PDB file of C-alpha atoms in Angstrom:
ATOM      1  CA  GLN C 117     -75.441 -70.606 -88.055  1.00 79.00           C
ATOM      2  CA  VAL C 118     -76.088 -70.969 -84.338  1.00 94.00           C
ATOM      3  CA  GLN C 119     -79.273 -72.774 -83.420  1.00 96.00           C
ATOM      4  CA  LEU C 120     -80.957 -71.839 -80.156  1.00 98.00           C
ATOM      5  CA  VAL C 121     -83.682 -73.955 -78.592  1.00 97.00           C
ATOM      6  CA  GLU C 122     -85.648 -72.793 -75.566  1.00 97.00           C
ATOM      7  CA  SER C 123     -87.442 -75.122 -73.196  1.00 97.00           C
ATOM      8  CA  GLY C 124     -89.022 -75.118 -69.769  1.00 97.00           C
ATOM      9  CA  GLY C 125     -92.036 -72.929 -70.376  1.00 98.00           C
ATOM     10  CA  GLY C 126     -95.479 -73.817 -69.155  1.00 98.00           C
ATOM     11  CA  LEU C 127     -98.394 -72.861 -66.960  1.00 98.00           C
ATOM     12  CA  VAL C 128     -97.692 -71.638 -63.448  1.00 98.00           C
ATOM     13  CA  GLN C 129     -99.718 -69.872 -60.771  1.00 98.00           C
ATOM     14  CA  ALA C 130     -98.919 -66.329 -59.745  1.00 98.00           C
ATOM     15  CA  GLY C 131     -96.214 -66.333 -57.116  1.00 98.00           C
ATOM     16  CA  GLY C 132     -94.726 -69.526 -58.442  1.00 98.00           C
ATOM     17  CA  SER C 133     -91.418 -70.254 -60.115  1.00 98.00           C
ATOM     18  CA  LEU C 134     -90.220 -71.550 -63.437  1.00 98.00           C
ATOM     19  CA  LYS C 135     -86.794 -72.146 -64.950  1.00 98.00           C
ATOM     20  CA  LEU C 136     -86.188 -71.749 -68.659  1.00 98.00           C
ATOM     21  CA  SER C 137     -83.293 -73.254 -70.567  1.00 98.00           C
ATOM     22  CA  CYS C 138     -81.769 -72.364 -73.910  1.00 98.00           C
ATOM     23  CA  ALA C 139     -79.444 -74.815 -75.600  1.00 98.00           C
ATOM     24  CA  ALA C 140     -77.062 -73.579 -78.281  1.00 97.00           C
ATOM     25  CA  SER C 141     -75.410 -75.506 -81.056  1.00 96.00           C
ATOM     26  CA  GLY C 142     -71.760 -75.271 -82.047  1.00 93.00           C
ATOM     27  CA  ARG C 143     -68.481 -74.943 -80.215  1.00 93.00           C
ATOM     28  CA  THR C 144     -68.341 -71.179 -79.775  1.00 95.00           C
ATOM     29  CA  PHE C 145     -70.939 -70.683 -77.048  1.00 96.00           C
ATOM     30  CA  SER C 146     -68.395 -69.311 -74.588  1.00 96.00           C
ATOM     31  CA  THR C 147     -67.383 -66.535 -76.999  1.00 96.00           C
ATOM     32  CA  TYR C 148     -70.586 -64.528 -77.048  1.00 97.00           C
ATOM     33  CA  SER C 149     -73.064 -62.890 -74.725  1.00 98.00           C
ATOM     34  CA  MET C 150     -76.633 -64.088 -74.390  1.00 98.00           C
ATOM     35  CA  GLY C 151     -79.925 -62.449 -73.640  1.00 98.00           C
ATOM     36  CA  TRP C 152     -83.515 -63.254 -72.819  1.00 98.00           C
ATOM     37  CA  PHE C 153     -86.421 -61.351 -74.316  1.00 98.00           C
ATOM     38  CA  ARG C 154     -90.164 -61.793 -74.097  1.00 98.00           C
ATOM     39  CA  GLN C 155     -93.204 -60.834 -76.088  1.00 98.00           C
ATOM     40  CA  GLY C 156     -96.687 -60.696 -74.621  1.00 97.00           C
ATOM     41  CA  SER C 157     -99.841 -60.964 -76.662  1.00 95.00           C
ATOM     42  CA  GLY C 158    -100.332 -57.794 -78.661  1.00 95.00           C
ATOM     43  CA  LYS C 159     -97.092 -56.294 -77.375  1.00 96.00           C
ATOM     44  CA  GLU C 160     -93.639 -55.653 -78.770  1.00 96.00           C
ATOM     45  CA  ARG C 161     -90.677 -57.787 -77.856  1.00 97.00           C
ATOM     46  CA  GLU C 162     -88.972 -56.506 -74.726  1.00 97.00           C
ATOM     47  CA  PHE C 163     -85.682 -57.108 -72.994  1.00 97.00           C
ATOM     48  CA  VAL C 164     -85.582 -59.309 -69.902  1.00 98.00           C
ATOM     49  CA  ALA C 165     -81.968 -60.089 -69.009  1.00 98.00           C
ATOM     50  CA  ALA C 166     -78.476 -60.452 -70.461  1.00 98.00           C
ATOM     51  CA  ILE C 167     -75.246 -62.156 -69.493  1.00 98.00           C
ATOM     52  CA  THR C 168     -71.686 -61.799 -70.775  1.00 98.00           C
ATOM     53  CA  SER C 169     -69.788 -64.649 -72.382  1.00 97.00           C
ATOM     54  CA  SER C 170     -68.074 -65.762 -69.187  1.00 97.00           C
ATOM     55  CA  GLY C 171     -71.108 -65.173 -67.018  1.00 97.00           C
ATOM     56  CA  ALA C 172     -69.231 -62.617 -64.956  1.00 96.00           C
ATOM     57  CA  SER C 173     -71.704 -59.808 -65.562  1.00 97.00           C
ATOM     58  CA  THR C 174     -75.470 -59.652 -65.876  1.00 97.00           C
ATOM     59  CA  THR C 175     -78.159 -57.058 -66.260  1.00 97.00           C
ATOM     60  CA  TYR C 176     -81.935 -57.093 -65.933  1.00 97.00           C
ATOM     61  CA  ALA C 177     -84.961 -55.129 -66.936  1.00 95.00           C
ATOM     62  CA  GLY C 178     -86.401 -53.114 -64.088  1.00 91.00           C
ATOM     63  CA  SER C 179     -89.540 -55.230 -64.040  1.00 86.00           C
ATOM     64  CA  THR C 180     -87.641 -58.483 -63.545  1.00 86.00           C
ATOM     65  CA  LYS C 181     -84.647 -57.697 -61.366  1.00 81.00           C
ATOM     66  CA  GLU C 182     -84.805 -59.204 -57.857  1.00 90.00           C
ATOM     67  CA  ARG C 183     -87.167 -61.845 -59.242  1.00 96.00           C
ATOM     68  CA  PHE C 184     -85.341 -63.285 -62.253  1.00 97.00           C
ATOM     69  CA  THR C 185     -81.828 -64.666 -62.499  1.00 97.00           C
ATOM     70  CA  ILE C 186     -79.930 -65.307 -65.707  1.00 98.00           C
ATOM     71  CA  SER C 187     -77.045 -67.768 -65.677  1.00 98.00           C
ATOM     72  CA  ARG C 188     -75.080 -69.930 -68.080  1.00 98.00           C
ATOM     73  CA  ASP C 189     -73.145 -73.151 -68.167  1.00 98.00           C
ATOM     74  CA  ASN C 190     -70.645 -72.911 -70.988  1.00 97.00           C
ATOM     75  CA  ALA C 191     -69.656 -76.547 -70.625  1.00 97.00           C
ATOM     76  CA  LYS C 192     -73.246 -77.435 -71.525  1.00 97.00           C
ATOM     77  CA  ASN C 193     -73.801 -74.691 -74.115  1.00 97.00           C
ATOM     78  CA  THR C 194     -76.812 -73.575 -72.125  1.00 98.00           C
ATOM     79  CA  VAL C 195     -78.178 -70.331 -70.721  1.00 98.00           C
ATOM     80  CA  TYR C 196     -80.890 -70.289 -68.063  1.00 98.00           C
ATOM     81  CA  LEU C 197     -83.523 -67.945 -66.759  1.00 98.00           C
ATOM     82  CA  GLN C 198     -84.762 -68.656 -63.257  1.00 98.00           C
ATOM     83  CA  MET C 199     -88.059 -66.880 -62.692  1.00 98.00           C
ATOM     84  CA  ASN C 200     -89.452 -66.460 -59.189  1.00 97.00           C
ATOM     85  CA  SER C 201     -92.464 -64.654 -57.763  1.00 97.00           C
ATOM     86  CA  LEU C 202     -94.133 -64.748 -61.141  1.00 97.00           C
ATOM     87  CA  LYS C 203     -96.856 -62.252 -61.928  1.00 96.00           C
ATOM     88  CA  LEU C 204     -99.666 -62.252 -64.464  1.00 97.00           C
ATOM     89  CA  GLU C 205     -97.744 -59.597 -66.365  1.00 95.00           C
ATOM     90  CA  ASP C 206     -94.898 -62.064 -66.935  1.00 97.00           C
ATOM     91  CA  THR C 207     -97.084 -64.065 -69.311  1.00 98.00           C
ATOM     92  CA  ALA C 208     -95.352 -64.053 -72.683  1.00 98.00           C
ATOM     93  CA  VAL C 209     -93.359 -66.034 -75.176  1.00 98.00           C
ATOM     94  CA  TYR C 210     -89.771 -66.030 -73.965  1.00 98.00           C
ATOM     95  CA  TYR C 211     -86.890 -66.009 -76.424  1.00 98.00           C
ATOM     96  CA  CYS C 212     -83.179 -66.467 -75.947  1.00 98.00           C
ATOM     97  CA  ALA C 213     -80.814 -64.675 -78.287  1.00 98.00           C
ATOM     98  CA  LYS C 214     -77.132 -64.498 -79.130  1.00 98.00           C
ATOM     99  CA  ASN C 215     -75.086 -61.305 -79.009  1.00 97.00           C
ATOM    100  CA  PRO C 216     -71.785 -61.712 -80.891  1.00 96.00           C
ATOM    101  CA  ARG C 217     -70.020 -59.260 -78.598  1.00 96.00           C
ATOM    102  CA  PRO C 218     -68.626 -61.260 -75.653  1.00 95.00           C
ATOM    103  CA  TYR C 219     -68.791 -58.429 -73.104  1.00 96.00           C
ATOM    104  CA  SER C 220     -72.011 -56.807 -74.192  1.00 96.00           C
ATOM    105  CA  LEU C 221     -75.098 -56.509 -72.010  1.00 97.00           C
ATOM    106  CA  SER C 222     -77.169 -54.843 -74.689  1.00 97.00           C
ATOM    107  CA  GLN C 223     -80.898 -54.498 -74.156  1.00 97.00           C
ATOM    108  CA  ARG C 224     -81.610 -53.807 -77.812  1.00 97.00           C
ATOM    109  CA  THR C 225     -82.943 -56.463 -80.143  1.00 96.00           C
ATOM    110  CA  PHE C 226     -80.844 -55.322 -83.114  1.00 96.00           C
ATOM    111  CA  GLU C 227     -77.635 -56.222 -81.274  1.00 97.00           C
ATOM    112  CA  TYR C 228     -78.583 -59.896 -81.311  1.00 98.00           C
ATOM    113  CA  ASP C 229     -77.992 -61.986 -84.407  1.00 97.00           C
ATOM    114  CA  SER C 230     -79.558 -65.357 -83.562  1.00 97.00           C
ATOM    115  CA  TRP C 231     -82.865 -66.193 -81.930  1.00 97.00           C
ATOM    116  CA  GLY C 232     -84.595 -69.249 -80.584  1.00 97.00           C
ATOM    117  CA  GLN C 233     -88.133 -70.275 -81.457  1.00 97.00           C
ATOM    118  CA  GLY C 234     -89.510 -69.179 -78.109  1.00 97.00           C
ATOM    119  CA  THR C 235     -91.212 -70.945 -75.228  1.00 98.00           C
ATOM    120  CA  GLN C 236     -94.587 -69.963 -73.796  1.00 98.00           C
ATOM    121  CA  VAL C 237     -94.867 -68.936 -70.164  1.00 98.00           C
ATOM    122  CA  THR C 238     -98.380 -68.466 -68.839  1.00 98.00           C
ATOM    123  CA  VAL C 239     -98.997 -67.177 -65.332  1.00 98.00           C
ATOM    124  CA  SER C 240    -102.471 -67.726 -63.924  1.00 97.00           C
ATOM    125  CA  SER C 241    -104.257 -66.067 -61.026  1.00 94.00           C
TER     126      SER C 241
END
C-alpha cells in the first residue's frame, strides 16, 4: 500500500559524495522505521542503514558507518542517505524499504514489507 520512490543516484568519482532520497506515499510515514539496502552486480542484497520512526535512533553496516548518514524528514515523507568518501565497492542499486515496527533497526530484509524500485549508484576510479 505504501509506495516508495528513490532518487538521487548517479555516477560519482571515488572519494566523492552523493545524497539519495526516498519519498513515501500516504499519511503514516512517521509511524514506521525505514532502512536502506543495496545490491551490487552479482551479489545479494545487503543492509546499509536504518532509522526509527522518529529519527531518534540509527544504525549502520560496518562498511558504511562513519561515511554514510541516514536521516528523515517526516513532514516531507522522505528518508535520506548521505554518502561521503565513496568507494568503488559502494557501486550498487540502492533501495529504501519500510519496516512496520516504529522502533526497529532491523538489518534483515524479511522485516521490511515495502520496497522502492531502486536507484543506481556507480562509483568510478
